Structure formats: structure tokens, C-alpha cells
mmCIF file of C-alpha atoms and ligand atoms in Angstrom:
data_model
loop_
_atom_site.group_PDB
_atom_site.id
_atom_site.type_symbol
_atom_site.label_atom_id
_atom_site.label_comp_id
_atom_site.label_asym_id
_atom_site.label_seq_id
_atom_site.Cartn_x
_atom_site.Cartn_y
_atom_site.Cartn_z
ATOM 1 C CA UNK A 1 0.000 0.000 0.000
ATOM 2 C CA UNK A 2 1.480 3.438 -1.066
ATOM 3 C CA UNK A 3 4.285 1.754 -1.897
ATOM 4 C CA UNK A 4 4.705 3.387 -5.835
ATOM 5 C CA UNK A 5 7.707 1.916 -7.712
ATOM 6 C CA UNK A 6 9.316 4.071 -9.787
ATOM 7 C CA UNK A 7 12.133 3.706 -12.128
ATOM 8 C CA UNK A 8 14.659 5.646 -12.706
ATOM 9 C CA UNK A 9 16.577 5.471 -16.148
ATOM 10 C CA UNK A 10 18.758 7.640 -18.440
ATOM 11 C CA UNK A 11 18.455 9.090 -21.402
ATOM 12 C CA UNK A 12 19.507 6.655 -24.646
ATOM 13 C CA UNK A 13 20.368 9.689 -26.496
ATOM 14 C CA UNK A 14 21.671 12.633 -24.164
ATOM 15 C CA UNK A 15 22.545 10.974 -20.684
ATOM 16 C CA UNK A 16 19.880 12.578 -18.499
ATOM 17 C CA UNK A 17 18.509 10.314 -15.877
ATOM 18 C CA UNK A 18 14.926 11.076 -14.743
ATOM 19 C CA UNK A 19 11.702 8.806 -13.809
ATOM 20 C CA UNK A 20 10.019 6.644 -16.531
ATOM 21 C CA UNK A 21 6.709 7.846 -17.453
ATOM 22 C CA UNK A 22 7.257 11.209 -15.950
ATOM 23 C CA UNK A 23 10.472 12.800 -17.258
ATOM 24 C CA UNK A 24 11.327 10.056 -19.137
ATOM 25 C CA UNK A 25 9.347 7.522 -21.866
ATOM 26 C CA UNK A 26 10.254 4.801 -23.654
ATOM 27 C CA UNK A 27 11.032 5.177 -27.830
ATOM 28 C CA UNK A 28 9.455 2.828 -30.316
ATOM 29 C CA UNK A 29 12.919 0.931 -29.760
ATOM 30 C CA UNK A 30 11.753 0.683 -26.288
ATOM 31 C CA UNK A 31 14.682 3.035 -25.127
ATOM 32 C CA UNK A 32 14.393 5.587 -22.712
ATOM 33 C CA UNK A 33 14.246 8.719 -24.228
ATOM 34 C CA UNK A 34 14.108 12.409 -22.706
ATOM 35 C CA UNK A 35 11.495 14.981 -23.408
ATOM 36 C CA UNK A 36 13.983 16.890 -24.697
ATOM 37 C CA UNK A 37 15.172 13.952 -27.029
ATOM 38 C CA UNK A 38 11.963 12.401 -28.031
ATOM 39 C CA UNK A 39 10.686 12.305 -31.634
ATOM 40 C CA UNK A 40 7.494 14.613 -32.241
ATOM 41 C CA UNK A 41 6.176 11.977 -34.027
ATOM 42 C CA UNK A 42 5.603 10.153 -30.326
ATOM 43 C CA UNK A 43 5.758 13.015 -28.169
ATOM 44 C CA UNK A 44 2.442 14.000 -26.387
ATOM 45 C CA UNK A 45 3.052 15.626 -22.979
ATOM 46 C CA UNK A 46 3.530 18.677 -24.438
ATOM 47 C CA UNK A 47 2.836 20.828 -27.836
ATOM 48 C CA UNK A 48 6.059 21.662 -28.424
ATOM 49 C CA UNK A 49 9.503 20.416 -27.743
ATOM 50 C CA UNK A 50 12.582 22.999 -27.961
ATOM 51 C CA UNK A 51 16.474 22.907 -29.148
ATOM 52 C CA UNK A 52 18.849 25.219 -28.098
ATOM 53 C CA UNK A 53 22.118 26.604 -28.870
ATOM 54 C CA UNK A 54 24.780 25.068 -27.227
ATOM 55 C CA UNK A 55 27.992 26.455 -28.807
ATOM 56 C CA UNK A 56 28.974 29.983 -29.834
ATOM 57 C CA UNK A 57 27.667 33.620 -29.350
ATOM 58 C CA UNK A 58 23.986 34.520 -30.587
ATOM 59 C CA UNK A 59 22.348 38.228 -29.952
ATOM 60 C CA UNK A 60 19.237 38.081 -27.302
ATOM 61 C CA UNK A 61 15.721 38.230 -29.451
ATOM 62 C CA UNK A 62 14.761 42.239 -29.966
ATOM 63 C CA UNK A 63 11.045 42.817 -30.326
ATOM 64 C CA UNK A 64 11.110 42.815 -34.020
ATOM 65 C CA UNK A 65 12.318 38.749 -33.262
ATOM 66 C CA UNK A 66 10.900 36.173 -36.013
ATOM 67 C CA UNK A 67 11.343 32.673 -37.470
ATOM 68 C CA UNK A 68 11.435 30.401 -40.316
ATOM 69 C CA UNK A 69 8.474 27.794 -39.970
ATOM 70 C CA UNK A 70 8.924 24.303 -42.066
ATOM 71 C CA UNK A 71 5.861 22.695 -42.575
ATOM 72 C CA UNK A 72 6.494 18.797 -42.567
ATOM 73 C CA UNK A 73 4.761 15.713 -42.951
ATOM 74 C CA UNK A 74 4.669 13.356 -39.913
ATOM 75 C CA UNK A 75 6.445 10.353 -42.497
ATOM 76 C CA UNK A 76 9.629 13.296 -42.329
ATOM 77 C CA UNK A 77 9.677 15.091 -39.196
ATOM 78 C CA UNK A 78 11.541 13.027 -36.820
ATOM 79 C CA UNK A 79 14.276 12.782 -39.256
ATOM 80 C CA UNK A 80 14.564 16.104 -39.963
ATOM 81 C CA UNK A 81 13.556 17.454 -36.242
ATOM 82 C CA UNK A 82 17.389 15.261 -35.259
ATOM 83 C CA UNK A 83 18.870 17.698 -38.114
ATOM 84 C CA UNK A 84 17.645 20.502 -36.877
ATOM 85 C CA UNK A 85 18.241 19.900 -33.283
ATOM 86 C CA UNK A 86 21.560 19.111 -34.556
ATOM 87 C CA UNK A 87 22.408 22.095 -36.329
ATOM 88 C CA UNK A 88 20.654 24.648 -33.271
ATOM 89 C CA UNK A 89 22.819 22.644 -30.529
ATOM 90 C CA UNK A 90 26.397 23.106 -32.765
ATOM 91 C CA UNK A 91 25.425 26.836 -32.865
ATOM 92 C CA UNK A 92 25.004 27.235 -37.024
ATOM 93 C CA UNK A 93 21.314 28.657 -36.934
ATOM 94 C CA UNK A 94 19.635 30.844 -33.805
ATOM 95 C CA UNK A 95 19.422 30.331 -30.626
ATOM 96 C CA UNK A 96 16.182 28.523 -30.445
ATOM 97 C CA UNK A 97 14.218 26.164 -32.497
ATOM 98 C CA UNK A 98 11.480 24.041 -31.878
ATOM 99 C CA UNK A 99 8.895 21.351 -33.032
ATOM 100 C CA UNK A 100 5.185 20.770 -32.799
ATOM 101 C CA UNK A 101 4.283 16.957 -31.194
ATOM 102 C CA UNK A 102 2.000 14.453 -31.812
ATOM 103 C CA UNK A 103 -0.225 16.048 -28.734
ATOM 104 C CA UNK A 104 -3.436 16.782 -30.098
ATOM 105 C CA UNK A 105 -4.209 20.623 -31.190
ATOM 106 C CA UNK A 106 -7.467 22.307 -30.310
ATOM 107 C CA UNK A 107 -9.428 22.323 -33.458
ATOM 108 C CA UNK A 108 -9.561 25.751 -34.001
ATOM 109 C CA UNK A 109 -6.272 26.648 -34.590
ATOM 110 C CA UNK A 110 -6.005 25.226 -38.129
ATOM 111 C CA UNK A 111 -3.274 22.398 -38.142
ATOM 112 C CA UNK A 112 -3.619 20.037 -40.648
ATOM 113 C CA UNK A 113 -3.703 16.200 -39.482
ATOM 114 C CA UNK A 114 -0.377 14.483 -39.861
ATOM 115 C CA UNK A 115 1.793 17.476 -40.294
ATOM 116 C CA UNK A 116 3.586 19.212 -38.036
ATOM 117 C CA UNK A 117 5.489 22.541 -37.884
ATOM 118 C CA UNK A 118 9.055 23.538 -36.937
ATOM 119 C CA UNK A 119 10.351 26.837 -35.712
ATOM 120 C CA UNK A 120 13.577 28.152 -36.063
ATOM 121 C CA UNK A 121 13.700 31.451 -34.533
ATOM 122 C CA UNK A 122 15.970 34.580 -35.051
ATOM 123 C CA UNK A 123 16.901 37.403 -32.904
ATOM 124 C CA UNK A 124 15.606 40.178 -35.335
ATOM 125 C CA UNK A 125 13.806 40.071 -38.540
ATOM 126 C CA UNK A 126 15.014 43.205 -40.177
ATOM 127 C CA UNK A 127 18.339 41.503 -39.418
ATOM 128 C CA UNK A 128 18.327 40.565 -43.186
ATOM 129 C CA UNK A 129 21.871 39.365 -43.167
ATOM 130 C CA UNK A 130 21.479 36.901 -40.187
ATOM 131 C CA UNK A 131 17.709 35.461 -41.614
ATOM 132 C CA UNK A 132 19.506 34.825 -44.668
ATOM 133 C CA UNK A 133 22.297 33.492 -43.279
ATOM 134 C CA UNK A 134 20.157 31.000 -41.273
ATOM 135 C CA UNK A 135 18.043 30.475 -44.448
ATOM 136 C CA UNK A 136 21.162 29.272 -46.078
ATOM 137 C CA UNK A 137 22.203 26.741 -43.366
ATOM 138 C CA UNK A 138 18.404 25.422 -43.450
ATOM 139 C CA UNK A 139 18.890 25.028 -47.469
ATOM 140 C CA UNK A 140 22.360 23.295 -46.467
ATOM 141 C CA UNK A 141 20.242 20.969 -44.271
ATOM 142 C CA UNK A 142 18.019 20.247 -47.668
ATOM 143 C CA UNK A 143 14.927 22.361 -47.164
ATOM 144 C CA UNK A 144 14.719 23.880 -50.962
ATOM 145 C CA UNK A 145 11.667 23.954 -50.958
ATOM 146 C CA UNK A 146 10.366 27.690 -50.223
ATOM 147 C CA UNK A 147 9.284 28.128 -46.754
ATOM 148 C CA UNK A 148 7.852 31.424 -45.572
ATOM 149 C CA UNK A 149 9.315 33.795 -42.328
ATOM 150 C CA UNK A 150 7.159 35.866 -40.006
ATOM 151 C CA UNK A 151 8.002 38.537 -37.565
ATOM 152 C CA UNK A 152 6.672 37.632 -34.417
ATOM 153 C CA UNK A 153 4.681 41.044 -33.956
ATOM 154 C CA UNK A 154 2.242 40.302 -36.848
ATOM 155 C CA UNK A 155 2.118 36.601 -34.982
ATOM 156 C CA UNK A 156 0.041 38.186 -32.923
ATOM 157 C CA UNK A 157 -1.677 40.366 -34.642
ATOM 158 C CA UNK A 158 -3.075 37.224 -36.787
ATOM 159 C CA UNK A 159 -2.613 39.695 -39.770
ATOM 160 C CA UNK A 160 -4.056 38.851 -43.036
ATOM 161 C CA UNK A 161 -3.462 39.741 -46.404
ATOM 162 C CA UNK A 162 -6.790 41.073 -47.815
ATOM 163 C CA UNK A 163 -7.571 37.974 -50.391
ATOM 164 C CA UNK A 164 -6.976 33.937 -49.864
ATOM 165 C CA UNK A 165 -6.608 34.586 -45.797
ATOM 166 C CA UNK A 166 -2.887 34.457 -46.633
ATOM 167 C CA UNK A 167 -0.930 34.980 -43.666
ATOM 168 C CA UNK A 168 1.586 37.428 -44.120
ATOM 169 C CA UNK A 169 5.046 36.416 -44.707
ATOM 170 C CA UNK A 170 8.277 39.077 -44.386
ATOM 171 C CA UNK A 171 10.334 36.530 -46.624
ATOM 172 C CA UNK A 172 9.597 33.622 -48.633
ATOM 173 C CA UNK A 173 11.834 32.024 -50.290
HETATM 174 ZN ZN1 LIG B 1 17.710 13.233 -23.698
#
């Protein structure tokens, strides 16, 4: 009675040790796996999960802060969610990026089934320079495809353009 077992294990991909089925859950390998280290494909205790810079100097986000979003079929996004983790930690894109998980969305905010959305945010969007610069790495990583950028201020605003309810977009390309 009251006498809870838990289990303590480590992380199969970065090392941290924390309790299974709190911190911790098991891949589809059946290894344990951190939040942090899980693949948004099987990730559902939270909507997002983040990367961050690890090596290297990045300026702190101004107000005029924005990010490159990668829309991405669930088939694709664990593989290239490890890239992009990848790339954030060693320092070669912002100082932040992050994923959407398989958590379920609230209807309303117009997610399409089976694809999920990655973030990788920059310090300052009039920073042309540096958003290109990051666009170029991204490319480097093999997104050709165009992908759009918004400023985080019209994020809020939920600006749209007058026809098509196109979001507004500071870059695409
Ligand atoms: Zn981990």
C-alpha cells in the first residue's frame, strides 16, 4: 500500500537520468528517451519540444524577433527534427528552435492532421543578413523547398493579407 515503484533510467540519447513515465518515456525501440530527445512523431506531454544553442555567441531576441516555420509531414519530421536539433545545438542557426508533437491541437487553430510545424527562430527580422544566413544553413540541411518567415509582432496580430486569408510572410523564399 502506497508503496509506488518508480524507475529511474537515463536518457539513450543525451545521458539525463529522470523517472520513466514522468520525465522520461520509452522510444518505439523501447529506449528511454528524454522529453527533450523524443521524436514529435511520439511526443504528447507537451505541444512543443525545444532545441537550443549550445555552442557559440547569438544576440538576445529584440522585439522585431521572427522565425522560419517548415511545414512537414509526420512520415519526415523526426528525421529532420534530429537535423535541426543538430544544427541549433552546434550553434550554425539561432538560438532557439522548436517542433510541434504528436499532442493533439485544439481544433480551431487550423493544423492540418499528420503534419507538423518547426520553428527556427531569429533574434531580429530586419536583421536581413542573419535570416539569410540562417536560411542558407536550413537550405544546407536540404529544405529547398520555399518556406515562408514571419516577424513575431504580426504573430500576434493574426494579420491577413486582404484575399486567400494568406498569412503574411516578411520573406519567402
Ligand atoms: Zn535526452
Amino acid at each position: 500500500m502506497g508503496n509506488e515503484e518508480i524507475e529511474i533510467v537515463e536518457c539513450s540519447v543525451c545521458g539525463a537520468m529522470g523517472v520513466l513515465d514522468q520525465t522520461m518515456s520509452l522510444n518505439i525501440e523501447g529506449k528511454p528517451v528524454c522529453y527533450f530527445c523524443q521524436n514529435p512523431s511520439e511526443a504528447t506531454k507537451g505541444y512543443w519540444i525545444f532545441a537550443s544553442r549550445k555552442k557559440g555567441k547569438y544576440p538576445k531576441p529584440t522585439p522585431r524577433s521572427g522565425k522560419w516555420l517548415i511545414f512537414v509531414n509526420v512520415k519526415d519530421i523526426d528525421e529532420l527534427w534530429a537535423k535541426i536539433k543538430k544544427a541549433t545545438e552546434e550553434g550554425k542557426l539561432g538560438a532557439e528552435a522548436k517542433v510541434s508533437t504528436a499532442k493533439p491541437k485544439p481544433a480551431d487553430i487550423g493544423y492540418k492532421k499528420d503534419e507538423h510545424v518547426i520553428c527556427i527562430y531569429t533574434h531580429d527580422s530586419t536583421d536581413e543578413k542573419d535570416v539569410k544566413r540562417i536560411r542558407e544553413e536550413l537550405r544546407k540541411l536540404g529544405i529547398t523547398n520555399k518556406i515562408p518567415y514571419k516577424a513575431d509582432e504580426d504573430t500576434g496580430k493574426g494579420r491577413y493579407a486582404a484575399r486567400g486569408h494568406k498569412r503574411i510572410s516578411k520573406y519567402y523564399e
